[in-house]
Coordinates of C-alpha atoms and ligand atoms in Angstrom, one line a residue:
X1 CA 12.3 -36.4 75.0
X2 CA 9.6 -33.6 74.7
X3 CA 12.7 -31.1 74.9
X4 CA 14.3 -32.7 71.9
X5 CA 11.1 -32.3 70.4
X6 CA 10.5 -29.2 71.0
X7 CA 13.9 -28.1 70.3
X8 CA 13.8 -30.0 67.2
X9 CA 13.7 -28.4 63.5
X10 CA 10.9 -26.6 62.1
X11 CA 7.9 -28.7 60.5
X12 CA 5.8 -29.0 57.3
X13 CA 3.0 -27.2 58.6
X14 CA 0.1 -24.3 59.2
X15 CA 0.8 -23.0 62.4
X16 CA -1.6 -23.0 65.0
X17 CA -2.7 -22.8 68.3
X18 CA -4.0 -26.4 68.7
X19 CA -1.4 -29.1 68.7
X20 CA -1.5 -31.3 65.2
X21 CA -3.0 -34.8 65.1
X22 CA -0.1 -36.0 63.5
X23 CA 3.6 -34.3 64.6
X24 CA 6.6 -36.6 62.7
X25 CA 10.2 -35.4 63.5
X26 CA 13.4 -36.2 62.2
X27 CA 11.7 -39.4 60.7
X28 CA 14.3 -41.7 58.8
X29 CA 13.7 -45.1 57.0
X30 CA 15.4 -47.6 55.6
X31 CA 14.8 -51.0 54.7
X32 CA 17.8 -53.3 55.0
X33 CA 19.0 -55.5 52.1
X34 CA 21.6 -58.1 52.7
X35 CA 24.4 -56.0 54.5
X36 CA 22.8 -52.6 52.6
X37 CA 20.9 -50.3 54.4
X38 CA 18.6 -48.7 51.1
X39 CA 17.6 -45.1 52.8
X40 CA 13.7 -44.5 51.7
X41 CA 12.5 -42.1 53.8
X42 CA 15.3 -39.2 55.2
X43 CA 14.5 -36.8 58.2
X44 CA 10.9 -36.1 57.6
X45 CA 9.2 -33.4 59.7
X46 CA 5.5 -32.8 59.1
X47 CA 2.5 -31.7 61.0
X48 CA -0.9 -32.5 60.2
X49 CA -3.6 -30.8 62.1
X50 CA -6.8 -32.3 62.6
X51 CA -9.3 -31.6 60.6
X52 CA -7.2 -31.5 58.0
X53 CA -6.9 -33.0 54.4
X54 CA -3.7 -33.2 53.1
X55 CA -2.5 -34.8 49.7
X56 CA 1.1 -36.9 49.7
X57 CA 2.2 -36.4 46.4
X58 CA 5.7 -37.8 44.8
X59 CA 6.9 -39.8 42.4
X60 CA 6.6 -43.8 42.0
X61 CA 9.3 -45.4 44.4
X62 CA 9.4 -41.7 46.7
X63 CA 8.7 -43.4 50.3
X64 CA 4.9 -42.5 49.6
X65 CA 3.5 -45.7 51.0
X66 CA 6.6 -46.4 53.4
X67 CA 5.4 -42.8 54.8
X68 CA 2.0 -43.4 55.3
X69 CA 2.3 -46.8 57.1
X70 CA 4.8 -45.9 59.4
X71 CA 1.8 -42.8 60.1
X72 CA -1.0 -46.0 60.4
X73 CA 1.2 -47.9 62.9
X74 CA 1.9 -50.9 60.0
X75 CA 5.7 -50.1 59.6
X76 CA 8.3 -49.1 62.1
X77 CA 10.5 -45.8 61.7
X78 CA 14.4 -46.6 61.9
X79 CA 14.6 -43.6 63.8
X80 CA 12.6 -40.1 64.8
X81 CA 9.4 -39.8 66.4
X82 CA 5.6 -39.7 64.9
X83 CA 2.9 -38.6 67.5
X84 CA -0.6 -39.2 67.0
X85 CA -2.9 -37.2 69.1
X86 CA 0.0 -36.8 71.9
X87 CA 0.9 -40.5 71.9
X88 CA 4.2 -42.0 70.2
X89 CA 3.2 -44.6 68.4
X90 CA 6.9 -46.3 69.0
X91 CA 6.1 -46.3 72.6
X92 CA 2.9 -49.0 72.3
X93 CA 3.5 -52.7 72.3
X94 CA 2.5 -54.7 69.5
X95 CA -1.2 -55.0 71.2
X96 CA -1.4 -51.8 71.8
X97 CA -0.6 -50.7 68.0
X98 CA -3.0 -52.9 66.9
X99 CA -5.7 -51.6 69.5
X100 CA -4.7 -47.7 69.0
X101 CA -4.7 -48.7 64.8
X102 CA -8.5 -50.4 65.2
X103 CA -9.9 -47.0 67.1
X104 CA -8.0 -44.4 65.6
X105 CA -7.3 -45.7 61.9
X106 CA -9.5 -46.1 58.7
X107 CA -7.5 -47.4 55.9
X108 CA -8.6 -47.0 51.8
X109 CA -6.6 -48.8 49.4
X110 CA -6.3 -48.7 45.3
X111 CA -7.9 -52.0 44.7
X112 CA -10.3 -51.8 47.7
X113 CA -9.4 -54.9 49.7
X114 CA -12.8 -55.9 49.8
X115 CA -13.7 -59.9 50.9
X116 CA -15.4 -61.4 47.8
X117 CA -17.2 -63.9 49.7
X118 CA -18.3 -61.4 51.8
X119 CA -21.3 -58.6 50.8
X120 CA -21.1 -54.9 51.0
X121 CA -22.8 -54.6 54.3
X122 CA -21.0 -57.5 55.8
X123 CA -17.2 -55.7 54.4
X124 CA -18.5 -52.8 56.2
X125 CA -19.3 -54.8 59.5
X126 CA -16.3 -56.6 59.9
X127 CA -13.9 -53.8 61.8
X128 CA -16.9 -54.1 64.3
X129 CA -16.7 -58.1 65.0
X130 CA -13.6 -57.1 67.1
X131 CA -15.9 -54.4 69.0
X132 CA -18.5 -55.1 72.0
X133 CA -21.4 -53.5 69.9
X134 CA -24.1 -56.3 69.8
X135 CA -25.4 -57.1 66.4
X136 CA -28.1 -54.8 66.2
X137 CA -25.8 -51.8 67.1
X138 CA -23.4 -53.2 64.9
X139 CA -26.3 -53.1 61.7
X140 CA -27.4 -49.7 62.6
X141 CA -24.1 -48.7 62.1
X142 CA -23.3 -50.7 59.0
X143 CA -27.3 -49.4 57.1
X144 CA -25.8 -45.7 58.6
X145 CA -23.1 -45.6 56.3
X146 CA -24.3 -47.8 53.4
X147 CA -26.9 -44.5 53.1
X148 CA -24.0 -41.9 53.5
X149 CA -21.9 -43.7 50.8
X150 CA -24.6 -44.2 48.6
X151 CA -25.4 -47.4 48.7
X152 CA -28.2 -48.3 50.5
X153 CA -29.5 -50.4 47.8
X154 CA -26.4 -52.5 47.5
X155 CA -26.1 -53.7 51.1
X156 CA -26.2 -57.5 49.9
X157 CA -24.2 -56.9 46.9
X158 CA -20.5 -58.8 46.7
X159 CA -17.7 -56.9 45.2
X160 CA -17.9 -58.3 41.7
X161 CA -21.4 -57.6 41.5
X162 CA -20.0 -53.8 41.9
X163 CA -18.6 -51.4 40.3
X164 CA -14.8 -50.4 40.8
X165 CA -16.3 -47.1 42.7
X166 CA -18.8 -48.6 44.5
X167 CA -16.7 -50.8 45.9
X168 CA -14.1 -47.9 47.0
X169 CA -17.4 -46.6 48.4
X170 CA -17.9 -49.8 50.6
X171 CA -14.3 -49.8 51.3
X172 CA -14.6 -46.0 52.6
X173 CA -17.9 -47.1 54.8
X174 CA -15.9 -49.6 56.4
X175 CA -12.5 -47.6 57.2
X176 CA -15.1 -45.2 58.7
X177 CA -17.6 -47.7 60.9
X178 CA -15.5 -47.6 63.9
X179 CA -15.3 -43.5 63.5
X180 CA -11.6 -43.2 63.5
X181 CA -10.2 -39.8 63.4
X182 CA -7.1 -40.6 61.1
X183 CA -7.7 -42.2 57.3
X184 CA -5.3 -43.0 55.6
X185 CA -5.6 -43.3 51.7
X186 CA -3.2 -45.0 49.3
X187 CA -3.9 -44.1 45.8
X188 CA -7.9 -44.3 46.2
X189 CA -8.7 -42.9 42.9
X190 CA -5.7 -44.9 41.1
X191 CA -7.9 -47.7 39.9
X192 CA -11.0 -45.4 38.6
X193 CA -11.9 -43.6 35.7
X194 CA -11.9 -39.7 36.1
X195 CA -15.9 -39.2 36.9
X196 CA -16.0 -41.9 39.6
X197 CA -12.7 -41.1 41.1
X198 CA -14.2 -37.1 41.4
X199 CA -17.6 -39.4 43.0
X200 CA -14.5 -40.7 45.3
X201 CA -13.0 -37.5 46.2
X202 CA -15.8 -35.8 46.9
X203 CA -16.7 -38.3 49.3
X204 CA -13.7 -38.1 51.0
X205 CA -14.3 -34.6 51.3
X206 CA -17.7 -34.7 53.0
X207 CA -15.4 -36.7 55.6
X208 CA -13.4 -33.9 55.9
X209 CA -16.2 -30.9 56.5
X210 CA -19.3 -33.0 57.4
X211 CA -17.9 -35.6 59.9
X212 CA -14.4 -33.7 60.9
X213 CA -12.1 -36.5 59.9
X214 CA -8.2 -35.8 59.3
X215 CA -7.0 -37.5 55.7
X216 CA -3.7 -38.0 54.0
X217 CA -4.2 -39.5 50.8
X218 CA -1.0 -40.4 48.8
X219 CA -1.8 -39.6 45.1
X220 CA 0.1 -39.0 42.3
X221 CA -2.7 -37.3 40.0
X222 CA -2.7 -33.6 40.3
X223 CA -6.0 -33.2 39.9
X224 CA -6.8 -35.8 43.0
X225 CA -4.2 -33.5 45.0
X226 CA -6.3 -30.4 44.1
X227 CA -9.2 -31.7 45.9
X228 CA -6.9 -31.6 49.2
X229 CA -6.5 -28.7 51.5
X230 CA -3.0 -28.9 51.4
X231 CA -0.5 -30.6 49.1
X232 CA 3.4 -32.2 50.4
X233 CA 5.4 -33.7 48.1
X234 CA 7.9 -36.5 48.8
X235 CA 11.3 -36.7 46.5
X236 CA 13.6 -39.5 46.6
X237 CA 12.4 -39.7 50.3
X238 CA 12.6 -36.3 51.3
X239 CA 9.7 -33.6 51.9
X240 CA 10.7 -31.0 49.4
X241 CA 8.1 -28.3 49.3
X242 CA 4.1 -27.7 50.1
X243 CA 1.8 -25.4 48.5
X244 CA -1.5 -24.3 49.5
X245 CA -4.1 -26.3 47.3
Ligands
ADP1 P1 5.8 -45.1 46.6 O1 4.6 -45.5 47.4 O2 6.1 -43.6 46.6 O3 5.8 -45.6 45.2 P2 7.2 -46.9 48.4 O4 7.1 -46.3 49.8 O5 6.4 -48.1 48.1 O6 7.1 -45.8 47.3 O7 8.7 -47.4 48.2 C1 9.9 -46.5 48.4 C2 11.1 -47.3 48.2 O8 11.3 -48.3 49.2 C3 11.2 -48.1 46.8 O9 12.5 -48.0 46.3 C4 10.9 -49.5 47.2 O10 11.5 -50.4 46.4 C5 11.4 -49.6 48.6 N1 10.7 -50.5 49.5 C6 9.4 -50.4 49.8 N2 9.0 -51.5 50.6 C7 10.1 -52.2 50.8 C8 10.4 -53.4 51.6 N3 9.5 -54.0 52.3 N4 11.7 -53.9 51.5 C9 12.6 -53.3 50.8 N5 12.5 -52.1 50.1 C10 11.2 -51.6 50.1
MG2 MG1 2.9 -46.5 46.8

């Protein structure tokens, strides 16, 4: 397998020394329909090292959000491989995808996917009520990244008592409380005005430098894009061409 692999065609991607955080090869989706098989995503070769913050750009209807949740484990490829950190996600059983999606996966949404019953603090917990922290470990946590989101002051706010980029802030704290190395963002400034989507990006780039997280965000805003490291751009489900942001 590792010889077909390695064998296999070049890939979207810096080269490097290190091996990526994310290697997808010969990737191919399709969603069946009736007796159709609709082809969405078509022999898709990427590498994404870690560390890295790369944009997934394309129009609407591209495969952008088939691509990135076959990368988060949520979808299943129809055929090829994606390796995350040397382990094929294909390979884990159902428990194990959700284990190896609750350590290694932050996820950020458009509209935030906050609980309204719930406050900010108590969003930002709730990845950790499946974790053996004890509850004080579990608020030290929570209070640690209210502060580096900016929110401090909001901890027992709910989401309607917040704006539309606070709450993508309390939706970043909590794809970050169990200190995945992957997040994955689907259109995370598509909701918010220009200013508070730049608040948004450059959040997600203090993820990148200051804390060493890998992102791909899916975007289709230019500007957005240009806040990435690198840009790849999916057309009518193939990866056409990259260019250095
Ligand atoms: P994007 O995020 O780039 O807008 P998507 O990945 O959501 O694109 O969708 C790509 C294509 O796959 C679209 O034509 C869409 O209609 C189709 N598609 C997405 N999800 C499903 C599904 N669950 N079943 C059938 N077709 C789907
Ligand atoms: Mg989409």
């Amino acid at each position: 397998m590792s010889a077909t692999t390695a064998a296999g065609p070049p890939a979207q991607g810096t080269p490097g020394s290190e091996p990526p955080l994310i290697r997808i090869r010969s990737l191919s989706k399709a969603y069946r329909r009736g007796r159709l098989d609709i082809p969405v995503l078509e022999d898709i070769n990427l590498d994404v090292r870690s560390g890295e913050f790369v944009a997934l750009m394309g129009p609407s209807g591209s495969g952008k959000t088939t691509l990135l949740n076959l990368i988060a484990g949520i979808d299943q490829a129809s055929s090829g491989t994606i390796e995350i950190a040397g382990v094929d996600i294909a390979t884990l059983s159902e428990g194990q995808l959700a284990d190896w999606r609750a350590a290694n996966v932050g996820f950020i949404f458009q509209f935030y996917n906050l609980l309204p019953v719930l406050t900010a603090f108590e969003n930002i917990e709730l990845p950790l009520l499946l974790t053996r922290l004890s509850p004080r470990e579990r608020g030290e946590r929570v209070d640690a990244l209210l502060a580096l989101v900016g929110l401090a002051d909001r901890a027992d706010h709910r989401p309607n008592e917040l704006s539309g980029g606070q709450q993508q802030r309390v939706a970043i704290a909590r794809a970050l409380v169990t200190d995945p190395r992957l997040i994955v963002a689907d259109e995370p400034t598509g909701d918010l005005d220009r200013t508070t989507g730049e608040e948004v990006l450059q959040l997600m780039d203090r993820l990148v430098r200051e804390l060493g997280k890998t992102i791909v965000m899916v975007t289709h805003d230019p500007k957005a894009a240009a806040k990435a490291q690198r840009m790849v751009h999916l057309e009518k489900g193939v990866l056409v061409d990259e260019a250095p942001a």
